Amino acid sequence: MGKIVFYEGRNFQGRHWECSSDCMDTFRHFNYCNSIRVSGGHCVLYEKPYYMGYQYILGPGEYPDYHWWMGFNNCIRSCQMFPPYRGSYRMRIYNRPDMMGHSMEFMDDCPNVYERFRYRDIFSCNIMEGYWIFYEHPNYRGRQYFLRPGEYKACGDWGCHNPMVGSFRRMRTLM
C-alpha cells in the first residue's frame, strides 16, 4: 500500500521509523517529528493518539520540515495510510446539520467555498465517492480535515469544532 518514514530531525536526519500500516499511537517509536517521506499512497497524520487532534493529509513526496505539511508543531501521535484512489469523486454539502438546508453537489476541487456555495459554513455533508480534504480557509490553507465516503451529519463528525470551511479538494494521486 505504501509507507511513511518519520524522522525526528529536519531534512531527514536523526532517529527514524518506517510505518506501512495504521498506527494509533506513535509515541513508542519517536518523540517528535520534523521531517517525513511518504511513498505509495496518502497518509493522514494526527497530532494526538487514536486519530485525534489536528489532521495533516500528505501525498507521496518528501517533507523536510513540519512547515511543509502545514504543521502547527512537530507532534505526530497517530497515522492512517490510504492506497491511491483512481475512481470518481462526488459529494453533497449542506449549510445545516443532519443534511438539511441549502445543498450543492460537487465533483471537483473548490478553492473558495463562499464564491460557489454562497455560505461560509458547512454543517453536514455526504461523501458519495472518493476521499476529500476540507480546509479551514480559502485556497487550501489552515486546518485540514480528511473525509472518506459516508454521511457526516454534523461538522464534529469529521473532527472540527467550527463549521467554517473555506475550501476543499479531492485527495488525488497524480499519475
Coordinates of C-alpha atoms in Angstrom, one line a residue:
M1 CA 0.0 0.0 0.0
G2 CA 2.7 2.5 0.8
K3 CA 4.9 3.7 3.6
I4 CA 5.8 6.7 5.7
V5 CA 9.3 7.3 7.2
F6 CA 9.2 9.7 10.2
Y7 CA 12.4 11.5 11.2
E8 CA 13.0 13.3 14.4
G9 CA 15.3 15.8 12.8
R10 CA 14.8 18.3 10.0
N11 CA 15.9 17.3 6.5
F12 CA 15.6 13.6 7.2
Q13 CA 18.2 13.5 9.9
G14 CA 18.3 11.7 13.3
R15 CA 16.3 8.8 14.6
H16 CA 13.7 7.5 12.2
W17 CA 10.9 4.9 12.0
E18 CA 9.2 3.3 9.0
C19 CA 5.5 2.7 9.0
S20 CA 3.4 0.8 6.4
S21 CA 0.1 0.5 8.2
D22 CA -2.2 2.5 10.5
C23 CA -0.7 3.3 14.0
M24 CA -2.9 4.5 16.8
D25 CA 0.0 5.7 19.0
T26 CA 3.4 6.5 17.6
F27 CA 4.9 7.6 20.9
R28 CA 6.9 4.4 21.4
H29 CA 8.6 4.8 18.0
F30 CA 9.7 8.5 18.2
N31 CA 9.4 11.6 20.4
Y32 CA 8.7 14.2 17.8
C33 CA 8.6 14.5 14.0
N34 CA 10.4 17.2 12.0
S35 CA 10.5 15.6 8.5
I36 CA 8.7 12.8 6.6
R37 CA 8.9 10.8 3.4
V38 CA 5.7 9.3 2.0
S39 CA 5.6 6.8 -0.8
G40 CA 2.9 4.6 -2.5
G41 CA -0.2 6.4 -1.3
H42 CA -1.6 9.1 1.0
C43 CA -1.5 9.3 4.8
V44 CA -3.4 11.2 7.4
L45 CA -1.3 12.3 10.3
Y46 CA -2.8 13.3 13.7
E47 CA -1.4 15.5 16.4
K48 CA -2.8 13.2 19.2
P49 CA -3.1 9.4 19.7
Y50 CA -6.1 7.4 18.5
Y51 CA -6.6 9.6 15.4
M52 CA -7.5 12.8 17.3
G53 CA -6.4 16.4 17.1
Y54 CA -5.1 18.4 14.1
Q55 CA -5.0 16.4 10.9
Y56 CA -2.4 16.7 8.2
I57 CA -3.0 15.0 4.8
L58 CA 0.1 14.1 2.9
G59 CA 0.5 12.7 -0.6
P60 CA 3.6 11.0 -1.9
G61 CA 6.7 13.1 -1.5
E62 CA 9.3 14.5 0.8
Y63 CA 8.6 16.9 3.6
P64 CA 11.9 18.2 5.0
D65 CA 10.3 20.3 7.8
Y66 CA 6.9 20.2 9.5
H67 CA 6.0 23.6 7.9
W68 CA 6.0 21.8 4.6
W69 CA 2.9 19.9 5.6
M70 CA 1.3 23.0 7.2
G71 CA 2.1 21.6 10.6
F72 CA 1.4 23.7 13.7
N73 CA 4.1 21.9 15.6
N74 CA 6.3 18.8 15.4
C75 CA 4.0 16.5 17.3
I76 CA 2.6 13.5 15.3
R77 CA 1.0 10.8 17.5
S78 CA -1.0 8.6 15.1
C79 CA -1.3 8.0 11.4
Q80 CA -3.5 6.2 8.8
M81 CA -2.5 5.1 5.4
F82 CA -4.7 5.2 2.3
P83 CA -4.0 3.5 -1.1
P84 CA -4.1 5.5 -4.3
Y85 CA -7.7 6.1 -5.4
R86 CA -8.4 6.3 -9.1
G87 CA -12.2 6.4 -9.2
S88 CA -14.7 9.2 -9.5
Y89 CA -15.4 11.9 -6.9
R90 CA -18.8 13.1 -5.7
M91 CA -20.1 14.8 -2.5
R92 CA -23.0 17.0 -1.4
I93 CA -22.6 19.7 1.2
Y94 CA -25.3 21.3 3.4
N95 CA -25.5 24.6 5.3
R96 CA -27.4 22.9 8.2
P97 CA -26.8 19.8 10.4
D98 CA -28.5 16.5 9.6
M99 CA -28.3 17.0 5.8
M100 CA -30.7 19.9 5.9
G101 CA -30.9 23.4 4.4
H102 CA -29.3 24.6 1.2
S103 CA -27.2 21.9 -0.5
M104 CA -24.9 21.7 -3.5
E105 CA -23.2 18.7 -5.2
F106 CA -19.5 18.8 -6.1
M107 CA -17.3 16.6 -8.3
D108 CA -14.3 18.8 -8.4
D109 CA -12.0 21.0 -6.2
C110 CA -13.3 24.3 -4.8
P111 CA -10.7 26.9 -3.8
N112 CA -13.3 29.2 -2.3
V113 CA -16.5 27.7 -0.9
Y114 CA -18.3 31.0 -0.4
E115 CA -17.9 32.0 -4.0
R116 CA -19.5 28.8 -5.2
F117 CA -21.9 27.8 -2.4
R118 CA -22.7 31.3 -1.0
Y119 CA -22.4 30.0 2.6
R120 CA -19.3 30.0 4.7
D121 CA -20.4 27.2 7.0
I122 CA -20.8 23.5 6.1
F123 CA -22.6 21.8 8.9
S124 CA -23.1 18.4 7.2
C125 CA -22.1 16.5 4.1
N126 CA -22.5 13.3 2.2
I127 CA -19.3 11.9 0.6
M128 CA -20.6 9.6 -2.1
E129 CA -17.4 8.8 -3.9
G130 CA -13.7 9.4 -3.3
Y131 CA -11.6 10.9 -0.5
W132 CA -11.9 14.6 0.2
I133 CA -10.0 17.2 2.2
F134 CA -11.7 20.2 3.8
Y135 CA -9.6 23.3 4.7
E136 CA -10.5 25.9 7.2
H137 CA -9.6 28.8 4.8
P138 CA -9.9 29.6 1.1
N139 CA -7.1 28.4 -1.3
Y140 CA -6.4 25.2 0.7
R141 CA -5.0 26.8 3.8
G142 CA -5.5 26.3 7.5
R143 CA -6.6 23.3 9.4
Q144 CA -7.3 20.2 7.3
Y145 CA -10.0 17.6 7.7
F146 CA -10.0 14.2 5.9
L147 CA -13.3 12.8 4.8
R148 CA -13.9 9.3 3.4
P149 CA -17.2 8.1 1.9
G150 CA -20.1 8.3 4.3
E151 CA -22.6 10.6 5.9
Y152 CA -21.4 13.4 8.2
K153 CA -24.5 14.7 10.0
A154 CA -22.5 17.4 12.0
C155 CA -19.2 19.0 11.5
G156 CA -17.8 17.4 14.6
D157 CA -18.2 14.1 12.7
W158 CA -15.1 15.0 10.6
G159 CA -13.2 16.3 13.6
C160 CA -13.8 20.1 13.7
H161 CA -15.4 22.3 16.2
N162 CA -16.3 25.1 13.8
P163 CA -18.4 24.6 10.7
M164 CA -16.4 27.1 8.7
V165 CA -14.9 25.5 5.6
G166 CA -13.0 27.9 3.2
S167 CA -12.0 25.4 0.5
F168 CA -11.9 21.7 -0.3
R169 CA -10.2 19.4 -2.8
R170 CA -10.2 15.8 -3.9
M171 CA -7.4 13.6 -2.4
R172 CA -5.9 12.5 -5.7
T173 CA -2.9 10.6 -6.7
L174 CA -1.1 12.1 -9.7
M175 CA -0.2 9.6 -12.4

